[in-house]
Coordinates of C-alpha atoms in Angstrom, one line a residue:
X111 CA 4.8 29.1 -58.5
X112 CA 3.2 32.0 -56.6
X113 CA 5.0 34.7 -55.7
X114 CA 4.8 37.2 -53.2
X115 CA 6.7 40.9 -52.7
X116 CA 9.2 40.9 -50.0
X117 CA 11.4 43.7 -48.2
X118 CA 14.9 43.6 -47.9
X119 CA 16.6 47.1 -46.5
X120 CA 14.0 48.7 -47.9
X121 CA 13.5 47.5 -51.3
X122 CA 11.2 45.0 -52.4
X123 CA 11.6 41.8 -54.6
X124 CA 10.0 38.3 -55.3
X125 CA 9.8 34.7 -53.5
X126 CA 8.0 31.9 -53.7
X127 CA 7.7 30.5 -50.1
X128 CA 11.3 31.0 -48.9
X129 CA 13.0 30.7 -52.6
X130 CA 14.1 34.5 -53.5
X131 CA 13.0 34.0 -56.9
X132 CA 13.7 38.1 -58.1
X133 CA 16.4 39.9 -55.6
X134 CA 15.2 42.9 -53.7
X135 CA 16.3 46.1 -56.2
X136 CA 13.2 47.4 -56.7
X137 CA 11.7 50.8 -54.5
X138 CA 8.1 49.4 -54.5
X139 CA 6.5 47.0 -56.5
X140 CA 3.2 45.3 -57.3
X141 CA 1.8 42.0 -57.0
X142 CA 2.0 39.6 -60.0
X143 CA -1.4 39.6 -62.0
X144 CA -1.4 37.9 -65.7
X145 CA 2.1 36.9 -65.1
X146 CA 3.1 40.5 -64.6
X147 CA 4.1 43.1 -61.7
X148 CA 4.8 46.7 -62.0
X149 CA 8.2 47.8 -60.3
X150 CA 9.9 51.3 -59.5
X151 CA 13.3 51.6 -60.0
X152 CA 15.3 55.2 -59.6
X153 CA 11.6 56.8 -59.0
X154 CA 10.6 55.4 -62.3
X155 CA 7.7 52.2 -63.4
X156 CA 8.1 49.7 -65.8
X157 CA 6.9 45.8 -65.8
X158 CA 9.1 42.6 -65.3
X159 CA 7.7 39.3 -66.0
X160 CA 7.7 36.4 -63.4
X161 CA 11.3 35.6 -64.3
X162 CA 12.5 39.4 -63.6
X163 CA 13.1 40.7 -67.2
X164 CA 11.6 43.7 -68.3
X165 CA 9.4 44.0 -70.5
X166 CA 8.2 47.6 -70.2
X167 CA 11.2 50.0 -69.3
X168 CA 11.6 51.7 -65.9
X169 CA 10.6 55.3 -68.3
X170 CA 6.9 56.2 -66.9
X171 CA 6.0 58.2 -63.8
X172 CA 3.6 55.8 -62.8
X173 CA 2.0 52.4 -64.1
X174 CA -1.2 50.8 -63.2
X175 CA -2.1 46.9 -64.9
X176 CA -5.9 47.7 -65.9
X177 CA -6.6 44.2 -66.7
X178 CA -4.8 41.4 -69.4
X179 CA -2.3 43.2 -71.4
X180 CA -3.3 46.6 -70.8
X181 CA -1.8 49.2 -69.0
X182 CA -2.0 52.6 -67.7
X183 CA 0.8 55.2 -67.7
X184 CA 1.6 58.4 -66.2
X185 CA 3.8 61.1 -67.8
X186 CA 4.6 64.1 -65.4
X187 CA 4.9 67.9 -67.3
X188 CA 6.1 69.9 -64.6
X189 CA 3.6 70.3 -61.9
X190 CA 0.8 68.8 -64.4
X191 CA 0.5 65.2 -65.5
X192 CA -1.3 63.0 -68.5
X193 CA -2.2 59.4 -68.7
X194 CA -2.3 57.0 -71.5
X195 CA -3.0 53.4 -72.6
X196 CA 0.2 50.8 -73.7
X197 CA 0.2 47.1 -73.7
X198 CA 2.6 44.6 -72.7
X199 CA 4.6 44.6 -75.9
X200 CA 4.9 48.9 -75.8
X201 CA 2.6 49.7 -78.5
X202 CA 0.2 52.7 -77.7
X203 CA -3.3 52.0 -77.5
X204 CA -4.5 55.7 -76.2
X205 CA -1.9 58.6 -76.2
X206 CA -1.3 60.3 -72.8
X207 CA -4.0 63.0 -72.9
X208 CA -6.1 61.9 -69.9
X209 CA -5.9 62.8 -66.3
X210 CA -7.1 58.8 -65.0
X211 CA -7.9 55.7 -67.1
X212 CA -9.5 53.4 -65.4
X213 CA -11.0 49.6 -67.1
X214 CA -14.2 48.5 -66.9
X215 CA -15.7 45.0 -67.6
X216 CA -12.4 44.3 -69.9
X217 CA -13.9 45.9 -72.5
X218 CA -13.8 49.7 -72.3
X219 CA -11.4 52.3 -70.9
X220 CA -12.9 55.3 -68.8
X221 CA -10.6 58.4 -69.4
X222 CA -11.4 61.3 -67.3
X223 CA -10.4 64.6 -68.6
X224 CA -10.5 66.5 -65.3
X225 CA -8.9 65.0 -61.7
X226 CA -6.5 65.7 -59.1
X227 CA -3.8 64.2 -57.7
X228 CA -1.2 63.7 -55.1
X229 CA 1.8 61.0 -54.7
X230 CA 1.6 57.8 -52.4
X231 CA 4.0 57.3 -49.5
X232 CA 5.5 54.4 -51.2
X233 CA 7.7 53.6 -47.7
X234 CA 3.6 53.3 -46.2
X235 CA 2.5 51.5 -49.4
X236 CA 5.0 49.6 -51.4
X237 CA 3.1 47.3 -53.3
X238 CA 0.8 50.3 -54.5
X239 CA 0.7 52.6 -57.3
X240 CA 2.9 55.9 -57.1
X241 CA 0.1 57.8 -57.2
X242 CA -3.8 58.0 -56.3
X243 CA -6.9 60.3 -57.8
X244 CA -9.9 61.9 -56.7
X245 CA -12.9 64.2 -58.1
X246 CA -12.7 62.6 -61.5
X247 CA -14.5 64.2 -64.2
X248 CA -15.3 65.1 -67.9
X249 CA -15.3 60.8 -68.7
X250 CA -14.8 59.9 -72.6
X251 CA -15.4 56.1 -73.4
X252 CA -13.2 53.8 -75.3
X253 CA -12.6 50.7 -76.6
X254 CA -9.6 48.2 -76.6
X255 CA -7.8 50.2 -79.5
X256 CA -8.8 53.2 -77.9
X257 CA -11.2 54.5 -80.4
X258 CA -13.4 57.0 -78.6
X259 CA -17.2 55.6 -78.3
X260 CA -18.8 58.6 -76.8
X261 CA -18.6 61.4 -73.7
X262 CA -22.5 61.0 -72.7
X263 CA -23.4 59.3 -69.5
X264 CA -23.6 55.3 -69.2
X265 CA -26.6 54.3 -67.4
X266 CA -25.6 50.4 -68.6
X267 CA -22.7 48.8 -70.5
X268 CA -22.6 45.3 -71.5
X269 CA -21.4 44.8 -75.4
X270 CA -23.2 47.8 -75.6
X271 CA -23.8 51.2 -74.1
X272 CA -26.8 52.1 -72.7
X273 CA -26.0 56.2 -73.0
X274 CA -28.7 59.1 -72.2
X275 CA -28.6 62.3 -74.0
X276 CA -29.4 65.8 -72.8
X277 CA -32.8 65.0 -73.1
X278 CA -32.9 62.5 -70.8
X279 CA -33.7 59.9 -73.3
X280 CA -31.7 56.3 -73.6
X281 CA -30.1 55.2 -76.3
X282 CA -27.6 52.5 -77.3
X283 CA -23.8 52.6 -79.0
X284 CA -22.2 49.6 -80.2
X285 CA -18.1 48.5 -79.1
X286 CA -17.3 50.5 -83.0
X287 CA -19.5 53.8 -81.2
X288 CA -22.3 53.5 -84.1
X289 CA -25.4 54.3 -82.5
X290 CA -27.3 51.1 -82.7
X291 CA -31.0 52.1 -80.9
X292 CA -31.8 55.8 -80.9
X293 CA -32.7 58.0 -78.1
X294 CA -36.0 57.8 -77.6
X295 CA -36.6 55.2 -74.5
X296 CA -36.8 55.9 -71.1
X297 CA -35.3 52.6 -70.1
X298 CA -33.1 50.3 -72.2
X299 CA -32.4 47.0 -70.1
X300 CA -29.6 44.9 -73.1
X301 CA -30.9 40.8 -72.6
X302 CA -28.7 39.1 -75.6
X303 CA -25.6 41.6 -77.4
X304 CA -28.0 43.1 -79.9
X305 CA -31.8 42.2 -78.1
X306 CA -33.1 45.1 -75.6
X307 CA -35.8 45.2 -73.4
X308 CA -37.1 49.2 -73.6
X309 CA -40.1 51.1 -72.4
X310 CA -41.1 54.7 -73.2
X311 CA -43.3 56.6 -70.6
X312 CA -46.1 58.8 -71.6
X313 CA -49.1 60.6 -69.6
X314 CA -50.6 58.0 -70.4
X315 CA -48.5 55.3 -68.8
X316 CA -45.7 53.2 -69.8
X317 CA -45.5 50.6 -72.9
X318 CA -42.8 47.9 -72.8
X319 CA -41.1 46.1 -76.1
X320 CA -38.3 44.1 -76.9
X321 CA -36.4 45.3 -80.1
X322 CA -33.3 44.3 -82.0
X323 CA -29.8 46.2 -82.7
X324 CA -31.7 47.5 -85.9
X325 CA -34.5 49.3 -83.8
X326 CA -37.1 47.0 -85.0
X327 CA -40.0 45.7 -82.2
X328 CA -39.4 41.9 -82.0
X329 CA -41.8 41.6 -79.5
X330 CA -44.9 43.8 -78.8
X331 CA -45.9 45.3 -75.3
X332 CA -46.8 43.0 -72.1
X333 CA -45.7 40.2 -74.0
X334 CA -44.5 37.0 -71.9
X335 CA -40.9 36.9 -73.6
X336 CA -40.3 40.1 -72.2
X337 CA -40.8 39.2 -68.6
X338 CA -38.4 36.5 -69.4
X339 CA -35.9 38.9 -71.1
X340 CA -36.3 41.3 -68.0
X341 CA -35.6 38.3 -65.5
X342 CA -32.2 37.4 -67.3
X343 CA -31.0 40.4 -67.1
X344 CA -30.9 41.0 -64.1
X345 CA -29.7 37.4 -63.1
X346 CA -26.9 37.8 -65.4
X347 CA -26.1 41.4 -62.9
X348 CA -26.5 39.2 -59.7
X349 CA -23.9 36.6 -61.1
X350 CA -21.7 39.6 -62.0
X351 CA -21.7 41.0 -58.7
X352 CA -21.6 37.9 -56.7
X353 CA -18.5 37.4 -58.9
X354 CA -17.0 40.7 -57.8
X355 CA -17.7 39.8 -54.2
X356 CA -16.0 36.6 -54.9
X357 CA -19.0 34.4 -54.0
X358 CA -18.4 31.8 -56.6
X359 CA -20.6 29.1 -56.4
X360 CA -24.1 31.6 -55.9
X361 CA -21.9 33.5 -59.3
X362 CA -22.2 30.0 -61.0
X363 CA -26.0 29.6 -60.0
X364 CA -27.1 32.8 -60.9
X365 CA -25.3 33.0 -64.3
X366 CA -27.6 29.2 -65.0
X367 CA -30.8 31.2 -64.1
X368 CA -29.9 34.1 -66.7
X369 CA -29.4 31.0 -69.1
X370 CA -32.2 29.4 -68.6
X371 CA -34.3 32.5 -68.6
X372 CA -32.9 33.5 -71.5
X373 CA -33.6 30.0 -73.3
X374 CA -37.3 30.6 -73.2
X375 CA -37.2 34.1 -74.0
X376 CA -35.6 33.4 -76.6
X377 CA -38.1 30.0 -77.6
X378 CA -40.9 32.8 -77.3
X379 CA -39.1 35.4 -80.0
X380 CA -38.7 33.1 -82.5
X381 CA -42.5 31.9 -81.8
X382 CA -43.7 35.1 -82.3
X383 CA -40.8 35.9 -85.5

């Protein structure tokens, strides 16, 4: 069963082909994503399942589904607003203390501390949000039970953050926010969840290495494994964009090279180990 919003006299419900499936009561709602749709009743959100009950209250300014059973809400104060993190079943992952939360690669939340807003014209848009941002700032990292990781810039995240400090130097946290690899790489490219392909530049020119979670060389400068580590990586970020651009099979074919790159980089680290 797939359904689809529909309008009725100006308020929206469900059907699946030309079964009404969830009557039209609703002032705007989303479509169905992980079995759930966001709807606005009496100028408030909450969630309904595909068989219409809710299962988050009509309570919250705004809602926005992030991804699985995460979810964004929006609490107006007056003429100012906050945003927090809940899940399906109501329990509070983040409190509302954020201006926008955004998800990113299922994995982390991006909470910006500074943003503005203004409402939707929900007769215009009735299968969007209530509200839309701009000029987001200040960004705080978290992960899934919204434990904050760190405010420093992301030049990379995979399982780990690739963060640079106010030195300019890289450095890599960990999903718990331990730092992992310290700052003092110019690049950091992740190849396996705790291998890294890094280089530091000097006047004298650049050295490459490959080194574990612990900070330890695995491999030493120039060495083939590294070229091997280097080519997986960025495989594995052609297969994740070809993903995003929905390009499945050339997703599927890039995401075999990264595999088969990172086979022998990985035959040569244990050589040289």
């Amino acid at each position: 069963m797939k359904l689809e919003p529909f309008e009725q006299e100006g308020k929206v419900g469900f059907k699946d082909d030309c079964k009404i499936i969830i009557p039209a009561i609703y002032e705007s709602a989303s479509y169905f994503h992980d079995g759930h749709a966001v709807v606005r009743l009496n100028g408030l959100s909450g969630v309904i399942d595909s068989k219409g009950k809710i299962v988050i209250p009509n309570q919250y300014d705004d809602i926005t589904h992030l991804f699985e059973k995460y979810f964004c809400i929006r609490i107006n104060v007056g003429a100012d607003w906050n945003c927090g993190i809940i899940d399906i079943d109501g329990n509070s992952i983040i409190e509302p203390s954020y201006k926008v939360i955004c998800g990113k690669d299922k994995r982390y939340f991006l909470c910006y501390k500074t943003a503005q807003s203004k409402a939707k014209d929900l007769d215009k848009y009735p299968q969007g949000e209530a509200y839309e941002y701009e000029n987001l700032g200040n960004c705080v990292w978290c992960n899934l039970e919204g434990k904050v990781l760190t405010s420093l810039e992301v030049v990379n995240s995979f399982a780990s953050l690739v963060v640079k400090n106010e030195k300019g130097k890289l450095g890599v946290i960990n999903q718990n926010g331990k730092l992992i690899v310290d700052f003092i790489y110019d690049t950091v490219e992740p190849c396996t969840n705790d291998v890294f392909a890094v280089s530091v530049i000097t006047e004298k020119g650049t050295s490459y290495s490959v080194i574990n979670s612990n900070g330890n060389t695995i491999l030493p400068s120039k060495n083939e494994a590294y070229e091997f580590s280097r080519r997986a990586a960025t495989e594995r970020a052609m297969a994740k964009r070809y993903k995003q651009l929905g390009k499945k099979q050339l997703a599927k074919d890039y995401t075999q090279y990264a595999k088969e790159a990172q086979a022998r980089a990985d035959t040569r680290i244990i050589r040289y180990k």
